[in-house]
Short mmCIF file of C-alpha atoms and ligand atoms in Angstrom, two decimals:
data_model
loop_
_atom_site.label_atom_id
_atom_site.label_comp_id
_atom_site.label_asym_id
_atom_site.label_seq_id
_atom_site.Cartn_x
_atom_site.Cartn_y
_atom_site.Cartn_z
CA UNK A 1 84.53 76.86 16.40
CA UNK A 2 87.50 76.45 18.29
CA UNK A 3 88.88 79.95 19.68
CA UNK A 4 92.39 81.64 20.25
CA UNK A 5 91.03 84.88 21.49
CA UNK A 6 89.25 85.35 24.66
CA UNK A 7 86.70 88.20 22.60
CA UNK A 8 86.02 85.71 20.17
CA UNK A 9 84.06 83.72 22.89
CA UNK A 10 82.42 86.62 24.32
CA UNK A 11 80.87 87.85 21.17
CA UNK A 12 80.12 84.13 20.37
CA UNK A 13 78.44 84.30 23.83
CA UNK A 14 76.13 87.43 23.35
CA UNK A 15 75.14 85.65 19.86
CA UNK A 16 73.45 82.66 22.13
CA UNK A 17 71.86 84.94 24.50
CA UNK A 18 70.85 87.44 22.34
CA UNK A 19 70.97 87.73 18.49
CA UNK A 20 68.25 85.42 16.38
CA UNK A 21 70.41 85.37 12.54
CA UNK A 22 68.43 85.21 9.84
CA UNK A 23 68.32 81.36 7.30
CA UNK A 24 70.01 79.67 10.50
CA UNK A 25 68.69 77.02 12.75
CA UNK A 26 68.93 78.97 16.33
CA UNK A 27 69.93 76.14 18.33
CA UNK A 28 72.66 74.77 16.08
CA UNK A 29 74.38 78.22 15.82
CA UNK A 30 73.85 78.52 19.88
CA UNK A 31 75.87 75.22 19.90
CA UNK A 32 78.45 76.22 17.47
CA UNK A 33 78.85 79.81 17.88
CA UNK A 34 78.94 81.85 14.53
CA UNK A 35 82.12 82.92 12.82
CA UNK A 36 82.49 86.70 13.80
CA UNK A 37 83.54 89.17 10.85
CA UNK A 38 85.49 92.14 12.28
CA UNK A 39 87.32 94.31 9.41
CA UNK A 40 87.51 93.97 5.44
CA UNK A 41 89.51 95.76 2.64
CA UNK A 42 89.35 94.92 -0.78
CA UNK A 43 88.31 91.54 -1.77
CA UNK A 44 89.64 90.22 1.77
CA UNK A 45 88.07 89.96 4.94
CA UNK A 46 89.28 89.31 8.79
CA UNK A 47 87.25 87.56 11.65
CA UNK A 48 88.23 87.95 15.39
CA UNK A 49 90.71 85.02 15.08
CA UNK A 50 92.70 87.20 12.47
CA UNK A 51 92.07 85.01 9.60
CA UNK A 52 91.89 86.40 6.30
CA UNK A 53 89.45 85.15 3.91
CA UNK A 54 89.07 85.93 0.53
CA UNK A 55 84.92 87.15 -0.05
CA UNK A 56 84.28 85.22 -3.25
CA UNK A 57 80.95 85.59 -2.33
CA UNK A 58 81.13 89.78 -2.45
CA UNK A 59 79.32 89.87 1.49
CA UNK A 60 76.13 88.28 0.10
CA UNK A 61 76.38 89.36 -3.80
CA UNK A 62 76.22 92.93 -2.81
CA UNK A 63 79.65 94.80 -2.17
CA UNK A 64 80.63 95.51 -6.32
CA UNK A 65 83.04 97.83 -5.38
CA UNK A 66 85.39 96.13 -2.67
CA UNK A 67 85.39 96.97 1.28
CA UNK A 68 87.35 99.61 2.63
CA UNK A 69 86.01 102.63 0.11
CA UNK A 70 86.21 106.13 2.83
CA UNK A 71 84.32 107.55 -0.47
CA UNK A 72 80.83 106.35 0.61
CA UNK A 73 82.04 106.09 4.16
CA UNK A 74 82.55 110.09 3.80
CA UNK A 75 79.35 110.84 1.43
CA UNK A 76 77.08 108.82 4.64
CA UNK A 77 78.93 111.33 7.10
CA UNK A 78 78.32 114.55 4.95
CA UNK A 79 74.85 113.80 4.35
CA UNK A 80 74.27 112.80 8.02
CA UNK A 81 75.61 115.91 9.00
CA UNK A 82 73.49 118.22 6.49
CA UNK A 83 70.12 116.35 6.31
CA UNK A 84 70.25 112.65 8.15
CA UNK A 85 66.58 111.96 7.14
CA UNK A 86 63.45 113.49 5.54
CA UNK A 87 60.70 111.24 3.73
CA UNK A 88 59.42 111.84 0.88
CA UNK A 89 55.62 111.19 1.56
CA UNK A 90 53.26 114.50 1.54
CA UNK A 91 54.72 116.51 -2.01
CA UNK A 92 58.46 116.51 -0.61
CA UNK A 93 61.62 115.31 -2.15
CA UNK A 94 65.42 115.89 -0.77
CA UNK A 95 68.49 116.46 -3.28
CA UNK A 96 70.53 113.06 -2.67
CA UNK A 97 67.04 110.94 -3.96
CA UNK A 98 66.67 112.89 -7.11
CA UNK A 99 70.24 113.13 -8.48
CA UNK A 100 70.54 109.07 -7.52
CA UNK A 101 66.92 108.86 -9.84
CA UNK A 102 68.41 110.45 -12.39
CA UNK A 103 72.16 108.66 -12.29
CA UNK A 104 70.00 105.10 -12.17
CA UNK A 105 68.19 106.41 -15.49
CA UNK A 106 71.26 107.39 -17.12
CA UNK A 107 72.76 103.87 -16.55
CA UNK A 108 69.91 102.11 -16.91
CA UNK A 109 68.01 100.58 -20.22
CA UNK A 110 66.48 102.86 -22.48
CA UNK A 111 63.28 104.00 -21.16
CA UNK A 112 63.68 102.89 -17.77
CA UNK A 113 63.49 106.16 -16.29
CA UNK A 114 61.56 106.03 -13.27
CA UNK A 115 62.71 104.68 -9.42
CA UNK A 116 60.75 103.97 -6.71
CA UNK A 117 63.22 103.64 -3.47
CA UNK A 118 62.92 101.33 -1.25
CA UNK A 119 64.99 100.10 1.99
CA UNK A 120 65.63 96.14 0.15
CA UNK A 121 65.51 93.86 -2.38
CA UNK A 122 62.51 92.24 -0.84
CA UNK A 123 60.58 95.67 -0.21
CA UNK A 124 61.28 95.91 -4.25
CA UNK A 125 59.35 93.47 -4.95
CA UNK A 126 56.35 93.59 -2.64
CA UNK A 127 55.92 97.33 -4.33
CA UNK A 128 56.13 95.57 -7.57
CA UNK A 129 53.57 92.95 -6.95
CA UNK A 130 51.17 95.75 -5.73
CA UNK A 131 52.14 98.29 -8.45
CA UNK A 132 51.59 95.60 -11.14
CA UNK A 133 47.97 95.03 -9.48
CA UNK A 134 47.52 99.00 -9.65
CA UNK A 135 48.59 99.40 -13.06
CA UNK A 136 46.39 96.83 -14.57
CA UNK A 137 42.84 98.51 -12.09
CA UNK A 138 43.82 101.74 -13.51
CA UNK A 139 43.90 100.38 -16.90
CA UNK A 140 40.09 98.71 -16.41
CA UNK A 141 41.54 94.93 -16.67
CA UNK A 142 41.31 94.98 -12.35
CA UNK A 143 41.66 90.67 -13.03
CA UNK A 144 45.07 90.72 -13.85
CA UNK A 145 46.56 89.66 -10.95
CA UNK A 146 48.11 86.90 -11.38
CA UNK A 147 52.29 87.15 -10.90
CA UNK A 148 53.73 84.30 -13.04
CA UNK A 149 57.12 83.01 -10.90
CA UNK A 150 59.31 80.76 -11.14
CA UNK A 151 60.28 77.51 -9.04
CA UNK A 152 63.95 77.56 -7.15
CA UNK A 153 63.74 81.72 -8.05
CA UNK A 154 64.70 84.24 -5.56
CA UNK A 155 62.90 87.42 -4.99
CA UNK A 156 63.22 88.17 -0.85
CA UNK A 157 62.20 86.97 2.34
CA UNK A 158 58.91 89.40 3.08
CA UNK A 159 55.70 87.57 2.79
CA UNK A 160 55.22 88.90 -0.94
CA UNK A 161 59.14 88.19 -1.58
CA UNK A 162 59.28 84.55 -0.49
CA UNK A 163 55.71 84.19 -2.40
CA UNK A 164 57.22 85.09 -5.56
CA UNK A 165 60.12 83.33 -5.26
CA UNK A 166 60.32 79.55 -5.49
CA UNK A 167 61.64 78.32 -3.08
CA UNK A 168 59.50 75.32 -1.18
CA UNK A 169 61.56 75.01 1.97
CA UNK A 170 60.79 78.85 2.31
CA UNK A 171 56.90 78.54 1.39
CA UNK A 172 56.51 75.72 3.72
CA UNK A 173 56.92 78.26 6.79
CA UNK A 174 54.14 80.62 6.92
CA UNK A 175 51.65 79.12 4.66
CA UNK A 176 52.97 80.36 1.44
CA UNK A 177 52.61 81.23 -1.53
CA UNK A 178 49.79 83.92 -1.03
CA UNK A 179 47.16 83.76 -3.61
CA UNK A 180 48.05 85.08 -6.72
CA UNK A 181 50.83 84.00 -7.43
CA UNK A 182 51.93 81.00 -9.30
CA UNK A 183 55.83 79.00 -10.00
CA UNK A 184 56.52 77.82 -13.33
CA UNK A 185 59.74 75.24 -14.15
CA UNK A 186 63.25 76.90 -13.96
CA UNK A 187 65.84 76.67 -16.76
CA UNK A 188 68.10 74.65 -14.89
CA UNK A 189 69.60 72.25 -17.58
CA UNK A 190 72.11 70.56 -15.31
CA UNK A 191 69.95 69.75 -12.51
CA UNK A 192 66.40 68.86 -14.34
CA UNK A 193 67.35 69.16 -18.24
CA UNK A 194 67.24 64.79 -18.37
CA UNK A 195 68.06 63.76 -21.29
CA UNK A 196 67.09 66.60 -23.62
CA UNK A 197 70.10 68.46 -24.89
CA UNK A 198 70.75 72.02 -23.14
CA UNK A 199 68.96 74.02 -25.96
CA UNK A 200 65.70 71.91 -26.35
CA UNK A 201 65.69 71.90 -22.24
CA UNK A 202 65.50 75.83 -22.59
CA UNK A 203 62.36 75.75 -25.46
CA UNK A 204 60.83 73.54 -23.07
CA UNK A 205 61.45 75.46 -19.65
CA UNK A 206 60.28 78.88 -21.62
CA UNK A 207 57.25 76.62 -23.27
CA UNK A 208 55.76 76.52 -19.70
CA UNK A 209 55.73 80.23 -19.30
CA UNK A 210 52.96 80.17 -22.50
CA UNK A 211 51.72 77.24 -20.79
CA UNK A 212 50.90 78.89 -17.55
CA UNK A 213 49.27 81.64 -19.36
CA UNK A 214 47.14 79.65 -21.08
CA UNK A 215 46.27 77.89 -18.46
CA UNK A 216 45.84 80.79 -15.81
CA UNK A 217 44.02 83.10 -18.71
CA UNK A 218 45.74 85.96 -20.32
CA UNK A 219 42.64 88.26 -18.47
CA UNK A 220 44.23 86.84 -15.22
CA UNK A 221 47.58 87.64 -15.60
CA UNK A 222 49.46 90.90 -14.69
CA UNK A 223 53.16 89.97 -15.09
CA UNK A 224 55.92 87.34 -15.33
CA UNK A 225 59.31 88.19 -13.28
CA UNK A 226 62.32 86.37 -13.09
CA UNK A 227 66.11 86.81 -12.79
CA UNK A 228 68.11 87.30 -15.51
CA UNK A 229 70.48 84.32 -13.62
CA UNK A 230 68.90 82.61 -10.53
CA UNK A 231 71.42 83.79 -8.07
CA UNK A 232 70.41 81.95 -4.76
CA UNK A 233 69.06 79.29 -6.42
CA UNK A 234 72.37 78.06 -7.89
CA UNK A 235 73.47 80.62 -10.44
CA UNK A 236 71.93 79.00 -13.28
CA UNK A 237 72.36 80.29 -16.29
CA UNK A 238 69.56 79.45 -18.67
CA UNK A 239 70.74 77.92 -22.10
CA UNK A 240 70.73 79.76 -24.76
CA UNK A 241 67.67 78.94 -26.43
CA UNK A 242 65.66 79.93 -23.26
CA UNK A 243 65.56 84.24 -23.09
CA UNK A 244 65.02 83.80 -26.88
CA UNK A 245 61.76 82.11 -26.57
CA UNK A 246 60.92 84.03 -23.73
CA UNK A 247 60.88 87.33 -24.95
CA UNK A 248 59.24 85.41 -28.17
CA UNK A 249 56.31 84.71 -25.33
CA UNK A 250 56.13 87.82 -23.99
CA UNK A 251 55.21 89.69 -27.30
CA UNK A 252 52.52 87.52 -28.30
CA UNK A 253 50.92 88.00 -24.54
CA UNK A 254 49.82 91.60 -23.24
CA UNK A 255 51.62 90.81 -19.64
CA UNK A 256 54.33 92.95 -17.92
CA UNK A 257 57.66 91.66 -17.74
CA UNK A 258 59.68 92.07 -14.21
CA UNK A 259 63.45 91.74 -13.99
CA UNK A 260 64.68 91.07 -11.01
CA UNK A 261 68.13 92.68 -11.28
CA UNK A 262 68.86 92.20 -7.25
CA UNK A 263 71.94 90.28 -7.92
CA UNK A 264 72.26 90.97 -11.70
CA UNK A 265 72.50 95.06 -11.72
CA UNK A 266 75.05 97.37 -11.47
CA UNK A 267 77.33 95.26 -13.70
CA UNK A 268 77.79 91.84 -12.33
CA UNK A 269 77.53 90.03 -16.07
CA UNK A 270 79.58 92.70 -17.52
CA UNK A 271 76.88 95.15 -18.44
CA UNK A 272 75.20 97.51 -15.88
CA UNK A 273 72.27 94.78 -16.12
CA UNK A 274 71.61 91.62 -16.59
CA UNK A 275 68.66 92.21 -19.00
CA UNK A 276 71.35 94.23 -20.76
CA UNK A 277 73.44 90.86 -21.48
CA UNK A 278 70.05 89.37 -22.71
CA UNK A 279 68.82 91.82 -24.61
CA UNK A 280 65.46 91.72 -22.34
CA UNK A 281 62.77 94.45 -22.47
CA UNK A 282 61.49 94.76 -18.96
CA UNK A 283 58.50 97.10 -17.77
CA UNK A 284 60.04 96.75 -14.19
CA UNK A 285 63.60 96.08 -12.59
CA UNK A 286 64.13 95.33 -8.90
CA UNK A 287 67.18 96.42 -7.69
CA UNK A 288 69.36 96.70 -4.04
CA UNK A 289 72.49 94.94 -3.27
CA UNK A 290 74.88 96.73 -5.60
CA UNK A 291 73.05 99.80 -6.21
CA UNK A 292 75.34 101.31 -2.86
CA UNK A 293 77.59 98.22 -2.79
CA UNK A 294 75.76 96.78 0.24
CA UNK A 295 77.40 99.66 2.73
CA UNK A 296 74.02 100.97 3.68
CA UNK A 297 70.44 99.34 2.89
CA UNK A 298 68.60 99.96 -0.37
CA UNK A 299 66.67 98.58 -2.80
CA UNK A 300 64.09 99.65 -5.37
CA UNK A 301 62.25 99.15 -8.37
CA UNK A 302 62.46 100.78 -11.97
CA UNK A 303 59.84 101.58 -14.10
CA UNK A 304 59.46 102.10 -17.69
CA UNK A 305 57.77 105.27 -18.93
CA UNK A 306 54.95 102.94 -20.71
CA UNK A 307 54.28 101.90 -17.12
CA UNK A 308 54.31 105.35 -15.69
CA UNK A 309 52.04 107.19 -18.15
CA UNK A 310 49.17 104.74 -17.07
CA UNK A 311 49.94 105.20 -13.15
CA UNK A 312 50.04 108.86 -13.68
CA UNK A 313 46.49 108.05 -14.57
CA UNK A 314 45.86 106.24 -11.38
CA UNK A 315 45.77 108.82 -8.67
CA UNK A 316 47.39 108.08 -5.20
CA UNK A 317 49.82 105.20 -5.30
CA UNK A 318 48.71 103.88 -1.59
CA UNK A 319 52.25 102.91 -0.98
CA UNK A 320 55.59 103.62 0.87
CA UNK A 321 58.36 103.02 3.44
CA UNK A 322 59.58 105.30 6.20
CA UNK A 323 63.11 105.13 4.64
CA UNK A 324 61.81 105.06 0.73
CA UNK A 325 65.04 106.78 -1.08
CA UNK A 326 66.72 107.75 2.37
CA UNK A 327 69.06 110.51 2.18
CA UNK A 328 72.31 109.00 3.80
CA UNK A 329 71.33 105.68 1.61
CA UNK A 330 71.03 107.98 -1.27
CA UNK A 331 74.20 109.99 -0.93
CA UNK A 332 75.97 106.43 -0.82
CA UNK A 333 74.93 105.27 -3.51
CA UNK A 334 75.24 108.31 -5.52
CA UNK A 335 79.15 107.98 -4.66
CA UNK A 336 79.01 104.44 -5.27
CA UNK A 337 77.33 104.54 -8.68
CA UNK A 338 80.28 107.26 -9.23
CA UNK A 339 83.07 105.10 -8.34
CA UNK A 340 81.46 102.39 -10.44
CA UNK A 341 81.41 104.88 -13.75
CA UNK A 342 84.45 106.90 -12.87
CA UNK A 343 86.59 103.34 -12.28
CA UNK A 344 85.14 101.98 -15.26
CA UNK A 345 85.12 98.90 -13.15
CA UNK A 346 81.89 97.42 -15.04
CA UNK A 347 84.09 97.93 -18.08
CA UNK A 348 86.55 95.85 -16.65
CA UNK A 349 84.67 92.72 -15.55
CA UNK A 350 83.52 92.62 -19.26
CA UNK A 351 87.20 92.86 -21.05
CA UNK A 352 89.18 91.74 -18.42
CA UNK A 353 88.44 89.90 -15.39
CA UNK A 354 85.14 87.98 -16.14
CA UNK A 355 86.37 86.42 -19.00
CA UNK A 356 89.84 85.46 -17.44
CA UNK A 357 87.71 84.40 -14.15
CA UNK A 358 85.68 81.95 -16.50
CA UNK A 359 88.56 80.95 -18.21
CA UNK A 360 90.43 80.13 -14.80
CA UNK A 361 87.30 78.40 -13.45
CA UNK A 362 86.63 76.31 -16.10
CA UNK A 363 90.17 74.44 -15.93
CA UNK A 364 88.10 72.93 -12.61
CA UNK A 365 86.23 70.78 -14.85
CA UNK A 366 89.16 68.23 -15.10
CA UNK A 367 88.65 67.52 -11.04
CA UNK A 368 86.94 64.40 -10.78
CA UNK A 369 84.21 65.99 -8.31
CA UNK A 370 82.96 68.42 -11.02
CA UNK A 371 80.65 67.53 -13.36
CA UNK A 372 80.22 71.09 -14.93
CA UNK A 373 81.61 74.71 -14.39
CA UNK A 374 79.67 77.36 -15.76
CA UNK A 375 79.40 81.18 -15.05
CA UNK A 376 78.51 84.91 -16.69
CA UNK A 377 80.35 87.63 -15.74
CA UNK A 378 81.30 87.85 -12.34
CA UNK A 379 79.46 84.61 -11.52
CA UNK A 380 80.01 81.43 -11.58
CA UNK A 381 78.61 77.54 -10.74
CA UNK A 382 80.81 74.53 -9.83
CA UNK A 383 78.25 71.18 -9.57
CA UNK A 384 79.70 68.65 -7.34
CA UNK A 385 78.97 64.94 -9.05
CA UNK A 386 79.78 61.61 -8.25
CA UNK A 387 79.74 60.45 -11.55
CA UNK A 388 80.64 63.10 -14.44
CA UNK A 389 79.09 61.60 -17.60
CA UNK A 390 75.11 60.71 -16.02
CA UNK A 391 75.57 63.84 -13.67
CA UNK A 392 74.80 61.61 -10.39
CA UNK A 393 75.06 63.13 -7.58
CA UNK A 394 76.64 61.93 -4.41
CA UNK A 395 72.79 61.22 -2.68
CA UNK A 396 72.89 62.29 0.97
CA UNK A 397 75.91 63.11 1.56
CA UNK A 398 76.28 66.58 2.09
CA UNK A 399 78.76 67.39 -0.15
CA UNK A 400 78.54 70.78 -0.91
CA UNK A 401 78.29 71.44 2.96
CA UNK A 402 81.27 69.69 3.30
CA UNK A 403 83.22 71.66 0.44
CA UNK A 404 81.80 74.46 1.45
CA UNK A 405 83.42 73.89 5.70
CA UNK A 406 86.63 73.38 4.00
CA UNK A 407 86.35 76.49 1.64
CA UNK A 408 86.04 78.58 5.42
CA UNK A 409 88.99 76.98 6.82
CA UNK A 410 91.18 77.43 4.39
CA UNK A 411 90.60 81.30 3.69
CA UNK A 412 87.52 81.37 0.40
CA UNK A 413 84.29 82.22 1.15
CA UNK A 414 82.48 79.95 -1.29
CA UNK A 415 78.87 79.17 -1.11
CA UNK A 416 77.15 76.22 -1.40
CA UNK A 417 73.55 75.60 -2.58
CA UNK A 418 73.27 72.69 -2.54
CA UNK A 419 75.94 70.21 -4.24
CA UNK A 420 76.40 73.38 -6.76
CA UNK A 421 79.44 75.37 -5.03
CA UNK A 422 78.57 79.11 -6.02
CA UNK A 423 80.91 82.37 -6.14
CA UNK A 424 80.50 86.21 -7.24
CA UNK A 425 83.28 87.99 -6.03
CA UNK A 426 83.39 91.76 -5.38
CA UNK A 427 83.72 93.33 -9.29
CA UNK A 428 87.10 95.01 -7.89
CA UNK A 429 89.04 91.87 -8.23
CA UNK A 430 92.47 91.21 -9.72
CA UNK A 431 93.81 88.71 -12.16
CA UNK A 432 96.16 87.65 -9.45
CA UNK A 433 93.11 87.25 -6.55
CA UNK A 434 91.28 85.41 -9.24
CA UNK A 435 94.29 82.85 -9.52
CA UNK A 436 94.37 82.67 -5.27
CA UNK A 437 90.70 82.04 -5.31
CA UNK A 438 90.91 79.33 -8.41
CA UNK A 439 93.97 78.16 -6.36
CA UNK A 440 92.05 78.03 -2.83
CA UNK A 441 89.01 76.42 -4.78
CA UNK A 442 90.62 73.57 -5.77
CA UNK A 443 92.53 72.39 -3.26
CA UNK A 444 88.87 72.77 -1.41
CA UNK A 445 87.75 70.13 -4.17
CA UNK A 446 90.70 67.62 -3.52
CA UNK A 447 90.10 68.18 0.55
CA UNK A 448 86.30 67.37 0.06
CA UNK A 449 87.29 64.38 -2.32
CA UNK A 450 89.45 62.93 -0.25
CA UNK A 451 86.67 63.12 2.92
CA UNK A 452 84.53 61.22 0.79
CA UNK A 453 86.61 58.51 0.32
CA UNK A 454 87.99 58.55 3.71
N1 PXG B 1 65.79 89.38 -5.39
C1 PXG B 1 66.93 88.69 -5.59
C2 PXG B 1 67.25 88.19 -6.96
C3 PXG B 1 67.79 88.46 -4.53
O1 PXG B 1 68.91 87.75 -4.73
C4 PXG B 1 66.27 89.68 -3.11
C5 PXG B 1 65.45 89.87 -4.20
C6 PXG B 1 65.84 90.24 -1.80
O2 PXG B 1 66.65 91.29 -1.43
P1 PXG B 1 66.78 91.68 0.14
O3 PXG B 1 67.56 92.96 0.08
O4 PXG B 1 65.41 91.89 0.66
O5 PXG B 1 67.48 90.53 0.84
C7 PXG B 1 67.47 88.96 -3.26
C8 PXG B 1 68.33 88.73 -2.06
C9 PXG B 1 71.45 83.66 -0.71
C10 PXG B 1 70.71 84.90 -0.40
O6 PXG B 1 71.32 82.70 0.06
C11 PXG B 1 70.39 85.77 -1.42
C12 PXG B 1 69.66 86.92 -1.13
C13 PXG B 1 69.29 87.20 0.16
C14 PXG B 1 69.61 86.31 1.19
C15 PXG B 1 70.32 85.15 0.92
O7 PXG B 1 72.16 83.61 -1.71
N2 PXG B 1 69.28 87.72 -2.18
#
């Protein structure tokens, strides 16, 4: 990256001799020098060249509530002050964990009650996997172990995380998956639905889920998690055949069912969860990201009191984390779920700006790049395609990478995953930064059209 400011190069510098960033190849970002991030307010954010950018990506799905809030800045500070850290291990709790357990309960689906804190999304799940195992010893059926996952899923980068999820270029570093645990097809209709229409691609996708049980054994299995929308993998929303016959599934079969509500929660679809918009009955719910907006680290997992009447049979839980429902983390996202509630700002992506975001994303469809625009809520899915009507992709080309360079320079954070462009913009934003980042988006689309033909 080419530099007007002296600093720029200096912090670029103590990135090569120092800092190791985490999905990037080391010696590429040496070479190029990363883009550095110094202020943000709002939707926007600044690097060290003063560029603004507009964060369709919300930091990475997490900040729900805009940068620049002095609320949670303020509630970290007053906590930090009064009690900066006690753990809750040995028969102690603090105030900050409690009144968040309860706020999460009150917001949460019915009988989802309980929350075990953790300091990520990842850490969510690894206590999942092992509570899942613990659940089904105390209940005398110690062979369910079996997690059922799901291929091109996300569920963290810890060894149990990156197990669970399903992503290949992950599992091939480290010798993963662990045992255990086992990928079924995704309902990614777009990408892998052939010629089937979207509907009977979704009976077909769920079909595997009874599939893999049958095949595993019902006495092997312990649970089945996904994401109520595969956010790293592409935002893929499942047709709408698939949750259906899912939950269909999942009544005939005496299995837990695990939401992973990372991205999903604390009102990215519109409702506070994404297994609200689907109507789904979890046991479990992971959650982080925009339980405190992503200002401080936390994640955890919910639990249904079905869950927790057998674990109260179960003795010691053998399980924890230094920072499990740390106070300052705590007090943050108390004020965060507050500003969330008091804002009605969940209330808003569901009336207002989600369905004039899809509306203003979906007049993309008429680029001759895009073969489909879809999106829920807050999120939403551009597929880059050479040719519209057979959905072929441009093979090899890089496309997405190349939209995505040109989405940077010209002021849009916009992901790619891909040759599917993804964004999932903080839940604070306006009709009229909706129409910049529409605006910003396509002019990306003509820039990366016109490099391909160039
Ligand atoms: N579950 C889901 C659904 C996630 O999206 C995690 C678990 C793990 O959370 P932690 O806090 O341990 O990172 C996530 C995280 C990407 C990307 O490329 C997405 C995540 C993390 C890193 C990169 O979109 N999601």
């Amino acid at each position: 990256m080419t530099s007007n400011n002296p600093q720029t190069r200096e912090w670029q510098a103590l990135s090569s001799d120092h800092h190791l960033a985490p999905f990037s190849d080391f010696k590429q970002l040496k070479e190029k020098g990363p883009r550095i991030i110094t202020s943000a307010k709002g939707v926007y954010l600044w690097d060290s060249e003063g560029n603004k950018i507009l964060d369709g990506m919300a930091g990475l799905w997490c900040v729900a509530i805009g940068y620049g809030r002095d609320e949670l800045a303020d509630a970290a500070s007053k906590q930090m002050r009064e009690l900066p850290y006690y753990n809750l291990f040995f028969q102690t709790a603090h105030p900050p964990v409690l009144e968040l357990a309860k706020v999460i309960a009150d917001v949460a689906p019915e009988g989802m009650n309980h929350v075990f804190f953790t300091g990520s999304g990842s850490e969510g799940n690894d206590t999942m996997l092992r509570m899942v195992r613990h659940y089904w010893a105390i209940k005398g059926q110690p062979k369910k172990k079996v997690i059922i996952s799901r291929k091109n899923g996300y569920h963290g980068s810890t060894v149990a995380g990156a197990s669970l999820g399903g992503m290949t270029y992950m599992h091939e570093q480290g010798d993963l998956p662990i045992p255990g645990i086992v990928h079924i097809a995704q309902p990614y209709w777009f990408g892998e639905g052939g010629d089937m229409t979207p509907n009977e691609f979704g009976i077909w996708a769920a079909n595997q889920l009874e599939e893999k049980i049958l095949e595993v054994g019902v006495d092997n299995v312990g649970a089945f998690i996904a994401e109520p929308i595969q956010g790293a993998g592409g935002v893929i929303i499942p047709p709408d055949s698939y949750w259906p016959r899912i939950k269909e599934i999942l009544a005939k079969y005496d299995i837990l069912f695990v939401a992973d509500e990372v991205i999903c929660g604390f009102g990215r679809t519109g409702e506070w969860f994404g297994t609200d918009f689907y109507d789904l009955k979890p046991h479990m719910m992971t959650i982080a990201k925009g339980l405190t907006s992503g200002y401080i680290p936390m994640g955890g997992l919910i639990v249904h009191d079905d869950v927790v009447e057998v674990l109260n049979e179960g003795g010691d839980f053998n399980h924890g984390f230094t920072y499990s429902g740390h106070p300052v983390a705590a007090a943050v996202a108390l004020e965060n779920i507050r500003i969330l509630r008091d804002e009605k700002i969940v209330e808003r992506v569901r009336t207002e700006t989600a369905p004039y975001l899809q509306k203003r994303l979906r007049e993309l469809s008429d680029h001759p790049l895009v073969g489909e625009v879809r999106g829920v809520g807050l999120l939403g899915a551009i597929e880059l395609v050479q040719d519209k009507a057979t959905r072929k992709r441009y093979e090899g080309r890089g496309v997405g990478m190349i939209c995505r360079t040109f989405c940077f320079e010209n002021g849009l954070i916009m992901r790619a995953v891909g040759d599917t462009m993804i964004i999932a913009p903080p839940l604070v934003i306006t009709p009229a930064e909706i129409d910049e980042l529409v605006t910003k988006a396509r002019k990306c689309l003509d820039l990366t059209l016109s490099a391909l033909q160039g």
